[in-house]
Amino acid sequence: AVKQLWGDGDHMAEIDDMMSEQEAIRGEKAKGVCDLLRDKAVRWQLITLFLVASCMQLIGANVVYFYAYNIFMKAGIPPAQTHYVSLGLGTTEILSTVLCGILIERAGRKTLLWKNYTVMALALGLLTVTLFLQDSFFWVPYCSVALVFIFIMSFGVGPAGVICPLITEIFIQSYRPAAYVFNGMTNWIQLFILGLVFPFIVEGLGNFCFIIFLMYCLSMAIFVFLVLPETKGKTMLQVMEEFNRLNYRGKKR
């Protein structure tokens, strides 16, 4: 099956990892979402999944897309051509996600996450400033457009491209289906809530609404840098052992 999937070659290292993981779970059946929430053995994996996966909505990508039209108009782009710029924005996200697939094995998951979270926080901070000063200088709206593209590019290279493989790498096989279900539930519930409250946030804060998402990006950069173990080049058992140091901190395992 492995040869059919990956072609001819020496795949014994991957097969050994699979066998080691199979031996570690000792035939455990697939866990449900309730088991995932109750089991202390995956407590920090669950916390990591919740915080990192929440970025898909709480990181402010949808807010940037919401403001993009007004930013493009202020930059002097004709209304008839704004949809081409919006198309370029979506294309930038797709290409940056593809770039993430190229860089993820070289740079590592942790590095891509915390560095791009930091860049996104800086982009949102500067975007708040340029939106506040957009009528002061003729070149400020162009800076806003550039910051939008920088934000979307960092989002694609970082969280958008890393989260899916990360779930597979921090949970053993018996917990993975429940982890993906939990991730999907969290994503759609947060999208629903954000869709309800976002108009009130914009009405109340205006251009300063980006500060909320800036703080989340910055806090996630710190969390990933300090807590999340690097999964690059490690077996599932090695990653599980690093999380066990958090799950069983101060206890005899």
GROMACS .gro file of C-alpha atoms in nm:
model
  253
    1ALA     CA    1   0.000   0.000   0.000
    2VAL     CA    2   0.284   0.238   0.083
    3LYS     CA    3   0.459   0.166  -0.247
    4GLN     CA    4   0.135   0.219  -0.436
    5LEU     CA    5   0.090   0.555  -0.264
    6TRP     CA    6   0.450   0.684  -0.274
    7GLY     CA    7   0.603   0.477  -0.555
    8ASP     CA    8   0.905   0.250  -0.547
    9GLY     CA    9   1.179   0.324  -0.297
   10ASP     CA   10   1.295   0.258   0.055
   11HIS     CA   11   1.004   0.342   0.286
   12MET     CA   12   1.108   0.127   0.581
   13ALA     CA   13   1.163   0.429   0.809
   14GLU     CA   14   0.799   0.536   0.763
   15ILE     CA   15   0.676   0.179   0.807
   16ASP     CA   16   0.880   0.144   1.127
   17ASP     CA   17   0.716   0.462   1.260
   18MET     CA   18   0.373   0.319   1.181
   19MET     CA   19   0.456  -0.009   1.356
   20SER     CA   20   0.594   0.172   1.660
   21GLU     CA   21   0.279   0.382   1.687
   22GLN     CA   22   0.063   0.072   1.645
   23GLU     CA   23   0.254  -0.096   1.927
   24ALA     CA   24   0.218   0.213   2.148
   25ILE     CA   25  -0.162   0.232   2.121
   26ARG     CA   26  -0.187  -0.147   2.172
   27GLY     CA   27  -0.497  -0.191   1.962
   28GLU     CA   28  -0.694   0.094   2.121
   29LYS     CA   29  -1.017   0.172   1.940
   30ALA     CA   30  -1.083   0.514   1.793
   31LYS     CA   31  -1.177   0.766   2.060
   32GLY     CA   32  -1.478   0.995   2.050
   33VAL     CA   33  -1.489   1.369   2.109
   34CYS     CA   34  -1.600   1.315   2.470
   35ASP     CA   35  -1.299   1.089   2.527
   36LEU     CA   36  -1.077   1.357   2.376
   37LEU     CA   37  -1.215   1.620   2.614
   38ARG     CA   38  -1.183   1.399   2.924
   39ASP     CA   39  -0.849   1.227   2.874
   40LYS     CA   40  -0.566   1.403   3.058
   41ALA     CA   41  -0.311   1.220   2.843
   42VAL     CA   42  -0.394   1.453   2.552
   43ARG     CA   43  -0.482   1.764   2.752
   44TRP     CA   44  -0.209   1.989   2.609
   45GLN     CA   45  -0.256   1.851   2.259
   46LEU     CA   46  -0.622   1.953   2.287
   47ILE     CA   47  -0.533   2.299   2.420
   48THR     CA   48  -0.285   2.344   2.136
   49LEU     CA   49  -0.540   2.231   1.878
   50PHE     CA   50  -0.806   2.466   2.014
   51LEU     CA   51  -0.580   2.771   2.025
   52VAL     CA   52  -0.400   2.714   1.696
   53ALA     CA   53  -0.713   2.607   1.505
   54SER     CA   54  -0.907   2.906   1.641
   55CYS     CA   55  -0.677   3.132   1.441
   56MET     CA   56  -0.864   3.039   1.122
   57GLN     CA   57  -1.143   3.272   1.240
   58LEU     CA   58  -1.003   3.479   1.528
   59ILE     CA   59  -0.683   3.580   1.352
   60GLY     CA   60  -0.865   3.845   1.150
   61ALA     CA   61  -0.836   3.710   0.794
   62ASN     CA   62  -1.208   3.755   0.730
   63VAL     CA   63  -1.188   4.108   0.871
   64VAL     CA   64  -0.906   4.197   0.633
   65TYR     CA   65  -1.108   4.065   0.339
   66PHE     CA   66  -1.406   4.270   0.464
   67TYR     CA   67  -1.201   4.591   0.467
   68ALA     CA   68  -1.010   4.513   0.145
   69TYR     CA   69  -1.270   4.676  -0.085
   70ASN     CA   70  -1.262   5.007   0.105
   71ILE     CA   71  -0.882   4.998   0.118
   72PHE     CA   72  -0.858   4.944  -0.257
   73MET     CA   73  -1.103   5.226  -0.322
   74LYS     CA   74  -0.905   5.466  -0.102
   75ALA     CA   75  -0.590   5.371  -0.293
   76GLY     CA   76  -0.752   5.504  -0.611
   77ILE     CA   77  -0.827   5.172  -0.778
   78PRO     CA   78  -1.134   5.218  -1.003
   79PRO     CA   79  -1.446   5.032  -0.885
   80ALA     CA   80  -1.457   4.836  -1.211
   81GLN     CA   81  -1.110   4.694  -1.140
   82THR     CA   82  -1.137   4.620  -0.769
   83HIS     CA   83  -1.258   4.266  -0.837
   84TYR     CA   84  -0.932   4.198  -1.025
   85VAL     CA   85  -0.734   4.311  -0.720
   86SER     CA   86  -0.956   4.094  -0.498
   87LEU     CA   87  -0.884   3.803  -0.731
   88GLY     CA   88  -0.515   3.877  -0.691
   89LEU     CA   89  -0.561   3.870  -0.314
   90GLY     CA   90  -0.718   3.523  -0.330
   91THR     CA   91  -0.447   3.405  -0.570
   92THR     CA   92  -0.183   3.531  -0.325
   93GLU     CA   93  -0.335   3.315  -0.050
   94ILE     CA   94  -0.338   3.007  -0.274
   95LEU     CA   95   0.023   3.056  -0.387
   96SER     CA   96   0.145   3.124  -0.033
   97THR     CA   97  -0.023   2.804   0.087
   98VAL     CA   98   0.159   2.614  -0.189
   99LEU     CA   99   0.482   2.783  -0.077
  100CYS     CA  100   0.411   2.660   0.275
  101GLY     CA  101   0.402   2.304   0.140
  102ILE     CA  102   0.753   2.359   0.002
  103LEU     CA  103   0.894   2.522   0.316
  104ILE     CA  104   0.727   2.315   0.586
  105GLU     CA  105   0.982   2.032   0.584
  106ARG     CA  106   1.275   2.274   0.570
  107ALA     CA  107   1.173   2.538   0.820
  108GLY     CA  108   0.955   2.328   1.050
  109ARG     CA  109   0.598   2.370   1.169
  110LYS     CA  110   0.674   2.565   1.486
  111THR     CA  111   0.898   2.814   1.306
  112LEU     CA  112   0.646   2.882   1.031
  113LEU     CA  113   0.371   2.935   1.286
  114TRP     CA  114   0.530   3.171   1.537
  115LYS     CA  115   0.718   3.377   1.279
  116ASN     CA  116   0.414   3.429   1.059
  117TYR     CA  117   0.194   3.502   1.360
  118THR     CA  118   0.442   3.777   1.446
  119VAL     CA  119   0.442   3.917   1.092
  120MET     CA  120   0.062   3.914   1.088
  121ALA     CA  121   0.049   4.101   1.419
  122LEU     CA  122   0.288   4.364   1.284
  123ALA     CA  123   0.087   4.393   0.962
  124LEU     CA  124  -0.237   4.446   1.155
  125GLY     CA  125  -0.073   4.706   1.378
  126LEU     CA  126   0.064   4.902   1.083
  127LEU     CA  127  -0.266   4.862   0.898
  128THR     CA  128  -0.447   5.022   1.190
  129VAL     CA  129  -0.207   5.317   1.169
  130THR     CA  130  -0.236   5.358   0.791
  131LEU     CA  131  -0.617   5.343   0.803
  132PHE     CA  132  -0.614   5.614   1.069
  133LEU     CA  133  -0.381   5.831   0.855
  134GLN     CA  134  -0.520   5.739   0.514
  135ASP     CA  135  -0.640   6.095   0.443
  136SER     CA  136  -0.318   6.260   0.563
  137PHE     CA  137  -0.080   6.162   0.279
  138PHE     CA  138  -0.149   6.040  -0.074
  139TRP     CA  139   0.084   5.739  -0.038
  140VAL     CA  140  -0.068   5.599   0.283
  141PRO     CA  141  -0.354   5.408   0.109
  142TYR     CA  142  -0.095   5.227  -0.106
  143CYS     CA  143   0.081   5.118   0.212
  144SER     CA  144  -0.253   4.979   0.334
  145VAL     CA  145  -0.287   4.774   0.015
  146ALA     CA  146   0.066   4.637   0.056
  147LEU     CA  147  -0.004   4.546   0.421
  148VAL     CA  148  -0.319   4.357   0.321
  149PHE     CA  149  -0.117   4.146   0.077
  150ILE     CA  150   0.157   4.090   0.338
  151PHE     CA  151  -0.101   3.977   0.593
  152ILE     CA  152  -0.269   3.733   0.353
  153MET     CA  153   0.068   3.595   0.240
  154SER     CA  154   0.177   3.535   0.600
  155PHE     CA  155  -0.157   3.371   0.674
  156GLY     CA  156  -0.112   3.128   0.384
  157VAL     CA  157   0.251   3.043   0.459
  158GLY     CA  158   0.181   3.000   0.829
  159PRO     CA  159  -0.149   2.895   0.990
  160ALA     CA  160  -0.349   2.812   0.677
  161GLY     CA  161  -0.088   2.565   0.551
  162VAL     CA  162   0.043   2.423   0.880
  163ILE     CA  163  -0.270   2.345   1.081
  164CYS     CA  164  -0.394   2.041   0.883
  165PRO     CA  165  -0.068   1.838   0.901
  166LEU     CA  166  -0.012   1.954   1.259
  167ILE     CA  167  -0.327   1.777   1.380
  168THR     CA  168  -0.196   1.450   1.241
  169GLU     CA  169   0.142   1.496   1.405
  170ILE     CA  170   0.036   1.581   1.762
  171PHE     CA  171  -0.233   1.314   1.804
  172ILE     CA  172  -0.184   0.938   1.785
  173GLN     CA  173  -0.409   0.743   1.549
  174SER     CA  174  -0.677   0.655   1.806
  175TYR     CA  175  -0.744   1.026   1.872
  176ARG     CA  176  -0.706   1.172   1.523
  177PRO     CA  177  -1.067   1.127   1.401
  178ALA     CA  178  -1.201   1.295   1.717
  179ALA     CA  179  -0.941   1.573   1.683
  180TYR     CA  180  -1.053   1.649   1.326
  181VAL     CA  181  -1.418   1.649   1.434
  182PHE     CA  182  -1.337   1.884   1.723
  183ASN     CA  183  -1.142   2.109   1.487
  184GLY     CA  184  -1.434   2.127   1.243
  185MET     CA  185  -1.687   2.199   1.517
  186THR     CA  186  -1.467   2.470   1.668
  187ASN     CA  187  -1.407   2.632   1.330
  188TRP     CA  188  -1.772   2.657   1.228
  189ILE     CA  189  -1.901   2.763   1.571
  190GLN     CA  190  -1.645   3.043   1.586
  191LEU     CA  191  -1.730   3.150   1.229
  192PHE     CA  192  -2.099   3.166   1.329
  193ILE     CA  193  -2.027   3.372   1.642
  194LEU     CA  194  -1.785   3.604   1.461
  195GLY     CA  195  -2.040   3.660   1.187
  196LEU     CA  196  -2.295   3.770   1.447
  197VAL     CA  197  -2.075   4.002   1.652
  198PHE     CA  198  -1.843   4.139   1.384
  199PRO     CA  199  -2.082   4.413   1.259
  200PHE     CA  200  -2.109   4.544   1.615
  201ILE     CA  201  -1.730   4.534   1.656
  202VAL     CA  202  -1.684   4.737   1.337
  203GLU     CA  203  -1.955   4.983   1.439
  204GLY     CA  204  -1.803   5.033   1.782
  205LEU     CA  205  -1.430   5.034   1.701
  206GLY     CA  206  -1.413   5.121   1.331
  207ASN     CA  207  -1.060   5.095   1.197
  208PHE     CA  208  -0.934   5.003   1.545
  209CYS     CA  209  -1.113   4.666   1.532
  210PHE     CA  210  -0.785   4.517   1.406
  211ILE     CA  211  -0.631   4.564   1.751
  212ILE     CA  212  -0.840   4.274   1.886
  213PHE     CA  213  -0.703   4.037   1.624
  214LEU     CA  214  -0.353   4.183   1.660
  215MET     CA  215  -0.350   4.080   2.028
  216TYR     CA  216  -0.461   3.729   1.939
  217CYS     CA  217  -0.188   3.692   1.676
  218LEU     CA  218   0.075   3.818   1.918
  219SER     CA  219  -0.039   3.592   2.202
  220MET     CA  220  -0.041   3.291   1.968
  221ALA     CA  221   0.313   3.368   1.853
  222ILE     CA  222   0.425   3.362   2.217
  223PHE     CA  223   0.229   3.043   2.292
  224VAL     CA  224   0.367   2.855   1.992
  225PHE     CA  225   0.723   2.970   2.063
  226LEU     CA  226   0.712   2.869   2.431
  227VAL     CA  227   0.483   2.563   2.436
  228LEU     CA  228   0.443   2.387   2.101
  229PRO     CA  229   0.714   2.125   2.038
  230GLU     CA  230   0.869   2.109   1.692
  231THR     CA  231   0.739   1.801   1.507
  232LYS     CA  232   0.979   1.823   1.215
  233GLY     CA  233   1.186   1.506   1.177
  234LYS     CA  234   1.034   1.341   1.486
  235THR     CA  235   0.829   1.025   1.521
  236MET     CA  236   0.482   1.030   1.670
  237LEU     CA  237   0.614   0.872   1.989
  238GLN     CA  238   0.880   1.141   2.030
  239VAL     CA  239   0.620   1.415   1.989
  240MET     CA  240   0.391   1.238   2.237
  241GLU     CA  241   0.675   1.216   2.488
  242GLU     CA  242   0.731   1.593   2.466
  243PHE     CA  243   0.364   1.661   2.528
  244ASN     CA  244   0.367   1.415   2.819
  245ARG     CA  245   0.612   1.645   2.996
  246LEU     CA  246   0.332   1.902   2.998
  247ASN     CA  247   0.042   1.661   3.056
  248TYR     CA  248   0.212   1.495   3.352
  249ARG     CA  249   0.417   1.784   3.483
  250GLY     CA  250   0.497   1.724   3.849
  251LYS     CA  251   0.353   1.373   3.842
  252LYS     CA  252   0.507   1.031   3.818
  253ARG     CA  253   0.409   0.877   3.485
   0.00000   0.00000   0.00000
